[in-house]
Coordinates of C-alpha atoms and ligand atoms in Angstrom, one line a residue:
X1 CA -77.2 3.5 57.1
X2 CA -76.2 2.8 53.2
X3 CA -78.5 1.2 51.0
X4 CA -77.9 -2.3 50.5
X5 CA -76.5 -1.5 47.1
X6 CA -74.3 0.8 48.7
X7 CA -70.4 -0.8 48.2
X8 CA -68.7 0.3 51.7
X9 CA -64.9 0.3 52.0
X10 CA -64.3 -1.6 55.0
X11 CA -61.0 0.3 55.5
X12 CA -57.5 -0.4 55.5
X13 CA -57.0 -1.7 59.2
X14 CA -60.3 -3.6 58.8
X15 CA -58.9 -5.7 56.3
X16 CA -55.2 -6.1 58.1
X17 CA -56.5 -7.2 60.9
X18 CA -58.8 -10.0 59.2
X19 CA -55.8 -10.9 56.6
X20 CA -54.0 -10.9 60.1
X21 CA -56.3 -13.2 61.9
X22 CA -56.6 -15.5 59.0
X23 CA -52.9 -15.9 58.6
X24 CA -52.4 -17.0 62.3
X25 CA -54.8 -19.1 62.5
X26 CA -53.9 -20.7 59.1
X27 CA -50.1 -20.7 59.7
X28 CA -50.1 -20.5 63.4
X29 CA -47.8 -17.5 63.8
X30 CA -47.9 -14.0 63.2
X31 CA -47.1 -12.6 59.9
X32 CA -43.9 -9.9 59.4
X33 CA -44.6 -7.5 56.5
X34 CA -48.2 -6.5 55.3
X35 CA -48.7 -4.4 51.9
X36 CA -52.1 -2.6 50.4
X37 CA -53.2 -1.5 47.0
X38 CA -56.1 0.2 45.5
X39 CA -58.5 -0.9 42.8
X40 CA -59.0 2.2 40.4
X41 CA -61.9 3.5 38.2
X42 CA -60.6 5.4 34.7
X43 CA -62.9 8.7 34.0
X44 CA -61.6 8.8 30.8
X45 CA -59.4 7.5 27.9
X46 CA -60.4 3.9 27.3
X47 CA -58.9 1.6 25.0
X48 CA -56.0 3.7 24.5
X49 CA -53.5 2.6 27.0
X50 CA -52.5 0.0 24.4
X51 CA -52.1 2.3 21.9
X52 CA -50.1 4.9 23.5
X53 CA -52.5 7.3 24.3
X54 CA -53.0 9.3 27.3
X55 CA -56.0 8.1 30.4
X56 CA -57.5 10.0 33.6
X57 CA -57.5 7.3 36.1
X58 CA -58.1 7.6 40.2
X59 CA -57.2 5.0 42.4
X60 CA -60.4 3.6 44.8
X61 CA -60.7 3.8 48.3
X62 CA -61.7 0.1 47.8
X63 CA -58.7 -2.6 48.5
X64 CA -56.5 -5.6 48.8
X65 CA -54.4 -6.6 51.3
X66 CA -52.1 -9.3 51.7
X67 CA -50.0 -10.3 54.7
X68 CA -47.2 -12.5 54.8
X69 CA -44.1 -14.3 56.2
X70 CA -41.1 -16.2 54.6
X71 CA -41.3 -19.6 55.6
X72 CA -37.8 -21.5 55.6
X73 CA -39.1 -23.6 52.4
X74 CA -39.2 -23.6 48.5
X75 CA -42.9 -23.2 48.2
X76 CA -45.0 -20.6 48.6
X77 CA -48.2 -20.7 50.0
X78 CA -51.3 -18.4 49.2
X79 CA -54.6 -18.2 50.8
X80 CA -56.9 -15.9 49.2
X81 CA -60.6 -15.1 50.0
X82 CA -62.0 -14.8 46.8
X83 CA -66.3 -13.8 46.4
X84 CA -66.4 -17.7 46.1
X85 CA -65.3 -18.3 49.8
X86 CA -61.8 -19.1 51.0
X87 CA -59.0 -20.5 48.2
X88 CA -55.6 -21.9 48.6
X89 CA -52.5 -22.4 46.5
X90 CA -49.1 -23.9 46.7
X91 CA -46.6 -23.5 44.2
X92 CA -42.6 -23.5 44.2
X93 CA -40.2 -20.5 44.6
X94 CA -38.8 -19.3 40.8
X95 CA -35.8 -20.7 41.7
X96 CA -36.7 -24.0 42.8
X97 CA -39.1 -25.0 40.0
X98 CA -40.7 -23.7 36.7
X99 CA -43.3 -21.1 37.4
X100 CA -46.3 -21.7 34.0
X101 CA -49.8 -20.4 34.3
X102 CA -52.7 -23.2 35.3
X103 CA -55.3 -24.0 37.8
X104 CA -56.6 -22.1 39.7
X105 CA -56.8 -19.3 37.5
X106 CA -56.5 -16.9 40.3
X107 CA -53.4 -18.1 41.5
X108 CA -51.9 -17.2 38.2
X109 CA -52.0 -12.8 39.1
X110 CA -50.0 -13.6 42.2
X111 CA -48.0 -16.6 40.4
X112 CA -46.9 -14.0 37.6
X113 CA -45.9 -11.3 40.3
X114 CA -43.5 -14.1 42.1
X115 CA -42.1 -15.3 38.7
X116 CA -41.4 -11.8 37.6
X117 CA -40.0 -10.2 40.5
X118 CA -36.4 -9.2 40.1
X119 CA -34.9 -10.1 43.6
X120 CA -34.5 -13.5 45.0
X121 CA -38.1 -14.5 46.3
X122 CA -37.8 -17.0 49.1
X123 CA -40.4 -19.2 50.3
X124 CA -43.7 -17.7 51.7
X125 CA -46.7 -17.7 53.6
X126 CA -49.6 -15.5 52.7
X127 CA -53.0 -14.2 53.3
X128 CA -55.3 -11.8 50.5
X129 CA -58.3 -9.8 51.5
X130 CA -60.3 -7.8 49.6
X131 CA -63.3 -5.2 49.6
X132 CA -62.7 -4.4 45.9
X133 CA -65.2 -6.0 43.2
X134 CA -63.9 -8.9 41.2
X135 CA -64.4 -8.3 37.3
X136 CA -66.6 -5.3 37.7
X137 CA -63.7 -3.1 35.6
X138 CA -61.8 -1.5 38.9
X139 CA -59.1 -3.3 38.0
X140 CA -58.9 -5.9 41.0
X141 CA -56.7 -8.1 39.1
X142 CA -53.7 -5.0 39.2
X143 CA -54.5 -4.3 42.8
X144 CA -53.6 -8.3 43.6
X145 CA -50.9 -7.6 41.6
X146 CA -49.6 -4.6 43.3
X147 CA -50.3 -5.7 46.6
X148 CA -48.4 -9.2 46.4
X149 CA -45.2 -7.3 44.4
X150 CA -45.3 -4.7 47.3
X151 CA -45.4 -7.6 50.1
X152 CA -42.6 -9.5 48.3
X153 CA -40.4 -5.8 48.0
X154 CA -40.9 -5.8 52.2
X155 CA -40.0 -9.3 52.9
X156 CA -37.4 -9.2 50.6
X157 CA -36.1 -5.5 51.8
X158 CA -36.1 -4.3 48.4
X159 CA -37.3 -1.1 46.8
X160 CA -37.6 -0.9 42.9
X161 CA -38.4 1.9 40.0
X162 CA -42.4 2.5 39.9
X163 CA -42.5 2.9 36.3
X164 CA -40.2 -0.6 36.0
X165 CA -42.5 -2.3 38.3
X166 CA -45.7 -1.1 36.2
X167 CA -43.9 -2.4 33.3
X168 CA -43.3 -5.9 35.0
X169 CA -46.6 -6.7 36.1
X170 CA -48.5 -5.8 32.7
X171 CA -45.6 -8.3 31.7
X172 CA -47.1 -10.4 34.5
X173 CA -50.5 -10.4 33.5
X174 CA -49.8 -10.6 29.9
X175 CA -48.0 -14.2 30.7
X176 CA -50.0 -16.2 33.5
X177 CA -54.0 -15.1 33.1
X178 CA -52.8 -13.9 29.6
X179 CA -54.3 -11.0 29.5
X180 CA -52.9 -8.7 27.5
X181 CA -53.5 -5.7 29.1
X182 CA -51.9 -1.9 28.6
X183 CA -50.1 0.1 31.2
X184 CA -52.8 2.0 32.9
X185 CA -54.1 -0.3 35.6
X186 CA -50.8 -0.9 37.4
X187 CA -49.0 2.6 37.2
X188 CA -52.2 4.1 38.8
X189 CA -52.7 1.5 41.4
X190 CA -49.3 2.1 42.4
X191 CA -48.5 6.4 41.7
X192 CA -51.8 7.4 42.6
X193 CA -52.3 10.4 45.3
X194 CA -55.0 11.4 47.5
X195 CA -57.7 13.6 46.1
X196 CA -56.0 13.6 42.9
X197 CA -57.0 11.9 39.3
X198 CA -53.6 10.4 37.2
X199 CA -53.2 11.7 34.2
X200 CA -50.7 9.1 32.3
X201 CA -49.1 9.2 28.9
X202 CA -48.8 5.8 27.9
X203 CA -46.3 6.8 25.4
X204 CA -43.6 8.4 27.3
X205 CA -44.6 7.0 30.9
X206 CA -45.1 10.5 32.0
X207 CA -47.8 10.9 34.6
X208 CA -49.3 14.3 36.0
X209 CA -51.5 14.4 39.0
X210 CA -54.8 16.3 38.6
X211 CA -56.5 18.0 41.4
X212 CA -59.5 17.1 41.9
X213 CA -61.4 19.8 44.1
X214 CA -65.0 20.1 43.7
X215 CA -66.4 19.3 47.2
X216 CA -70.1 19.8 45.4
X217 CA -69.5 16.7 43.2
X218 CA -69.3 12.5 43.4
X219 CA -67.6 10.3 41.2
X220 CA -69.9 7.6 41.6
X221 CA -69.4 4.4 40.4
X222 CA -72.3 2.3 39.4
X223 CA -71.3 -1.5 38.9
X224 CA -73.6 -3.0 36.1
X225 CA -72.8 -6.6 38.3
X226 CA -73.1 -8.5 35.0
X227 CA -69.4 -9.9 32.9
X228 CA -70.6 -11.0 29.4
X229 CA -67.6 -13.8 28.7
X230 CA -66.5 -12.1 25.6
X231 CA -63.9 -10.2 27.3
X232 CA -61.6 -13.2 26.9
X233 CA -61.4 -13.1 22.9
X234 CA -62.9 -9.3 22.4
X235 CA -60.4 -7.8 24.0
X236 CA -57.8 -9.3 22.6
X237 CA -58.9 -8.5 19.1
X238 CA -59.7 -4.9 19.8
X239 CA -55.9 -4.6 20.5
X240 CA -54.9 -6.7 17.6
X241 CA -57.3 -4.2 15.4
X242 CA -55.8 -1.2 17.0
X243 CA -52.4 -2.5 15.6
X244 CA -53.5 -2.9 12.3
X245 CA -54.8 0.7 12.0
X246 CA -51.2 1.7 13.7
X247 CA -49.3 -0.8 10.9
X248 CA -51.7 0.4 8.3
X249 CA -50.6 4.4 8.6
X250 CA -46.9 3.3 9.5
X251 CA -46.6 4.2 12.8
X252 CA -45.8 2.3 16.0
X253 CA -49.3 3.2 17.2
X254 CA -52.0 5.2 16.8
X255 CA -50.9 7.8 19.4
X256 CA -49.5 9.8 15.8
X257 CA -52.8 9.3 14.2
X258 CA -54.9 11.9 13.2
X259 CA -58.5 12.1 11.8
X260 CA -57.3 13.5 8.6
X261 CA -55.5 10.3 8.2
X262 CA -58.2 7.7 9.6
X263 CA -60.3 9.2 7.0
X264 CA -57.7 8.4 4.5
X265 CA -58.0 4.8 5.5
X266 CA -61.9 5.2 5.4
X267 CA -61.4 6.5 1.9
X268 CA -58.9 3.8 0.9
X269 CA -61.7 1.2 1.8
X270 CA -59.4 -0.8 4.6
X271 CA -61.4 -3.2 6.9
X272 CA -64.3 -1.1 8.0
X273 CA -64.0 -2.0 12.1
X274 CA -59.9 -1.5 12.0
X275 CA -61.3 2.3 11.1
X276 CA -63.5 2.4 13.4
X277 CA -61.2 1.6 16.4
X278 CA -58.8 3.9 15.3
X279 CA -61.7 6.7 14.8
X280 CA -62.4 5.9 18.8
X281 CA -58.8 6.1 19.2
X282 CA -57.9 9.4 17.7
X283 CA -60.9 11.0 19.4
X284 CA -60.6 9.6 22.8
X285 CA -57.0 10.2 22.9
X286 CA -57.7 14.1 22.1
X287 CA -60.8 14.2 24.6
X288 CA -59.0 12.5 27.6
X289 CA -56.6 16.1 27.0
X290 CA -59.5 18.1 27.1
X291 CA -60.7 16.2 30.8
X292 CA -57.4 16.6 32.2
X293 CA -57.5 20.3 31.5
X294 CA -61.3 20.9 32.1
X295 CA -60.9 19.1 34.9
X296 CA -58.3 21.8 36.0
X297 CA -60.1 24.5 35.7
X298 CA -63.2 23.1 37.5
X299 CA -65.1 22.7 34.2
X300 CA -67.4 19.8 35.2
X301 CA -70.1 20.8 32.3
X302 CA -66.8 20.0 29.6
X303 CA -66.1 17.3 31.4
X304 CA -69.5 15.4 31.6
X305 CA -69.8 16.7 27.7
X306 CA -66.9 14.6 27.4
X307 CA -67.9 11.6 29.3
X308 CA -71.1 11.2 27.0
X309 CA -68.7 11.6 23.9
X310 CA -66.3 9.0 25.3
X311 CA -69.5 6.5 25.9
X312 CA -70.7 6.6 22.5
X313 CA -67.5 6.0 20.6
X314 CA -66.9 3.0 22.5
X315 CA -70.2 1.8 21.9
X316 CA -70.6 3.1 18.3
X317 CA -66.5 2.4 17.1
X318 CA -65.1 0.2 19.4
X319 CA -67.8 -1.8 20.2
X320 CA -67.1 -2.6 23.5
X321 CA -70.4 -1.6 25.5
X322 CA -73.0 -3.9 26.2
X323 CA -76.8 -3.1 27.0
X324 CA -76.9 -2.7 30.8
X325 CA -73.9 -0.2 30.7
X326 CA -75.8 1.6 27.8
X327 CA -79.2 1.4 30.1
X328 CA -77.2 2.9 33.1
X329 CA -76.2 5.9 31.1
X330 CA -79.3 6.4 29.2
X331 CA -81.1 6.4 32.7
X332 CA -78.2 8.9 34.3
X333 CA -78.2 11.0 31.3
X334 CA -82.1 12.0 32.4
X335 CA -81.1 12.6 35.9
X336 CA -80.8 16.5 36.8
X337 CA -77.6 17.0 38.1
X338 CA -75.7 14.7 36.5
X339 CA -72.6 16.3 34.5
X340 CA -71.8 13.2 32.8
X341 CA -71.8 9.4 32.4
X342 CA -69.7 6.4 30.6
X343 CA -69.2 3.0 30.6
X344 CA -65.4 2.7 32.1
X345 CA -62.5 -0.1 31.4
X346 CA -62.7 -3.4 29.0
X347 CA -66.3 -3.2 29.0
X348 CA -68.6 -6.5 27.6
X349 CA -70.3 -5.7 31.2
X350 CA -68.3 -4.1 34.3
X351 CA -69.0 -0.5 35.6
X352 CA -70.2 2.9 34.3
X353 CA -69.0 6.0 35.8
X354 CA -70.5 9.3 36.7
X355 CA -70.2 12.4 37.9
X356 CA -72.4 14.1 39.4
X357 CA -73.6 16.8 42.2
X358 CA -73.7 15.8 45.9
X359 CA -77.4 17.0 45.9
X360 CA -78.6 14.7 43.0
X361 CA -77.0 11.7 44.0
X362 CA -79.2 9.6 46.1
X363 CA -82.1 11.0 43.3
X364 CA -79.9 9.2 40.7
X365 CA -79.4 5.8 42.7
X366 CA -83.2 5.7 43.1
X367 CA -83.9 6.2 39.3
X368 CA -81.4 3.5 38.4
X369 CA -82.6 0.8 41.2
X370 CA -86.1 1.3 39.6
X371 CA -85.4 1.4 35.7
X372 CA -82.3 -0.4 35.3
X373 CA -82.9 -4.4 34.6
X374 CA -80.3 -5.9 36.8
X375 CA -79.0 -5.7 40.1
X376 CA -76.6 -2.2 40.2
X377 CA -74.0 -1.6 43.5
X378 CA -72.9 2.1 43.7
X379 CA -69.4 3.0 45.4
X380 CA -68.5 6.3 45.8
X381 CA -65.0 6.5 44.1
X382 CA -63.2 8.8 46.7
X383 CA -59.7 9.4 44.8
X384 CA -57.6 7.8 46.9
X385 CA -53.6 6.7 47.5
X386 CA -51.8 4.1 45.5
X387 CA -50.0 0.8 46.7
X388 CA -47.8 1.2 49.8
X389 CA -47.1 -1.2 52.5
X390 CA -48.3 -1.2 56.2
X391 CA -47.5 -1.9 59.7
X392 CA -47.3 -4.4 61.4
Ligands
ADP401 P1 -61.1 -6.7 37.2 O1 -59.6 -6.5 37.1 O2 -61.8 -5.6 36.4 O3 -61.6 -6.9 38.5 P2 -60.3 -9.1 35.8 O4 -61.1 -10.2 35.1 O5 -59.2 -8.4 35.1 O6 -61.4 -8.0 36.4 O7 -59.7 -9.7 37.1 C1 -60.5 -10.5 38.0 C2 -59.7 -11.7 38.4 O8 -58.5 -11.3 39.2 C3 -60.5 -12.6 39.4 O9 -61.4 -13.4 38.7 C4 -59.4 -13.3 40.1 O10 -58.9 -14.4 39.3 C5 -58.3 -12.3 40.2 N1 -58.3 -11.6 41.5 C6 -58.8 -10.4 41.8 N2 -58.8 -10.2 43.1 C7 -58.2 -11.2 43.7 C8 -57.8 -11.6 45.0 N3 -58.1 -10.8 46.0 N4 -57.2 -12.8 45.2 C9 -57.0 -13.6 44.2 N5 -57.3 -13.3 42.9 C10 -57.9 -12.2 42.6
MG402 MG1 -58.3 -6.6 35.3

């Protein structure tokens, strides 16, 4: 039996057959099409999608699924079962009323998906279920993304580009929550591959799938269960900072910078935290490299040395870590047997990741549950496959 603080995926046909059972006895008949996607942890390269840079994603065994059926109207019709209990939503099809953002905020991921889908979206039924953690930095928000664009592609019998759809749902989430998010959450929720990590260039769109081999070793996730409200407005401005630095050297984005030249901006006595984000930047850009290819070669020592680099520049530069992520890698950082531990995504609260051997694992869950100050949840972040749709 798990620990209580264990997170257990309940499993794809777990969750179809209670996003099933809901939609029948909500609609009373049977859905047609049924879609999945993943939530995803990034080992390395944060703060960076937005500036071109290059991140080591995996997708999580952890999910969402959504069911539905057209419905012979002009509204669609959402039920989702949030952590808050049960939620419903009507709103009309794109082409028979003006899709805007609003209450309930949660509507708005699936909202922006149906607004910005390129085919003709008839009315719909539909039911979400989820075993993913809301706002814990595994990107939930893409996965009901990618799960409601994939549903709407099999009710709708169409099929488009991955790398156009990643680029229409960060549109998506950049207009109705208003987040403005980079690339990486939604091209690795939908191109991940079993037992692989995603290595994206957020420049050129390129991805590269990275083995990922070592039977001896967990990525284990440890979520902090605290969301300090500053993610709103911080992250935002991080971005907006990241720009500046980018405007400041004269590129399109820091992907071209260098140290040489951040130290030219030091030196030139710009706004002291627009050089420290692009310091992060340069150097996480360069380190997530080095993963991919330590990673490779089965170099887990590199890689954890990498990890702790990665955590202190986004404390340090980008300012971005909060004190229970910092307390959950101070703790894992003791622990023998761990390669390696950072805070991973936005940050302001979320999840730290680590890696670590098999054999130290359930010594490193018992050190956190009895140092750390609040209440942790593990998940073992089993690289899983992207978005695809199910049977029905
Ligand atoms: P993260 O993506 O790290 O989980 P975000 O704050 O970006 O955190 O997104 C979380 C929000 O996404 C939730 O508060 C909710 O509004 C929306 N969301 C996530 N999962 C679902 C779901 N299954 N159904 C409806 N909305 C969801
Ligand atoms: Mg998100």
């Amino acid at each position: 039996m798990p620990a209580p603080t264990d997170a257990v995926s309940a499993g794809e046909a777990a969750l179809l057959r209670k996003a099933s059972d809901i939609f029948v006895a909500t609609f009373k008949r049977s859905p047609t099409a049924a879609a999945a996607a993943p939530g995803r942890v990034n080992l390395i390269g944060d703060h960076v999608d937005y500036c071109e840079g290059f991140v080591l994603p995996v997708a999580l065994p952890f999910l969402t699924v959504v069911v539905g059926a057209n419905n012979d109207t002009s509204s669609c019709r959402v039920v989702s079962m949030l952590d808050s209990g049960r939620k419903e939503a009507t709103f009309p099809t794109p082409s028979s009323g003006q899709l805007k953002p609003g209450e309930p905020a949660w509507a708005n991921y699936v909202k922006g998906v149906v607004a910005n889908f390129p085919g003709a979206v008839k009315g719909f039924d539909a039911v979400i279920v989820s075993d993913l953690p809301m706002g814990a930095g595994l990107s939930s928000s893409a996965s009901v993304e990618v799960a409601t664009y994939t549903l709407l592609e099999a009710l709708t019998g169409t099929n488009t580009d991955p790398v156009k759809k990643a680029q229409l749902w960060q549109k998506a989430e950049h207009e109705f929550p208003g987040m403005p998010c980079g690339i990486m959450d939604q091209y690795v929720v939908t191109m991940a591959k079993k037992d692989h990590a995603l290595f994206i260039d957020c420049r050129s769109l390129e991805n590269t799938q990275v083995p990922i081999t070592n039977g001896d070793t967990v990525i284990l996730v440890i979520n902090s269960n605290v969301k300090h409200q500053l993610t709103g407005s911080e992250y935002p401005q991080r971005r907006a900072q990241c720009q500046k630095a980018a405007e400041l050297l004269g590129f399109p984005s820091l992907r071209n910078a260098t140290r040489e030249l951040v130290e030219d901006l030091r030196r030139k006595k710009c706004d002291v935290d627009v050089v420290k984000r692009a310091q992060h930047v340069v150097e996480e850009i360069r380190r997530t490299e080095e993963c991919a290819k330590s990673l490779r070669v089965g170099d887990l020592e590199h890689v954890g040395k990498l990890f702790y680099e990665s955590h202190e520049t986004l404390r340090n530069l980008m300012e971005v870590s909060c004190p229970e992520l910092d307390q959950l890698v101070a703790i894992a950082k003791t622990v023998q047997g761990v390669y390696g531990a950072r805070m991973t995504g936005g940050g302001f609260g979320g999840s730290a990741v680590v890696l670590v051997k098999n054999a130290a694992v359930e010594q490193l869950k018992s050190r956190i549950l009895s140092e750390y100050k609040g209440k942790p949840t593990f998940l073992v972040a089993v690289p899983s496959d992207g978005a695809r749709k199910l049977n029905i």
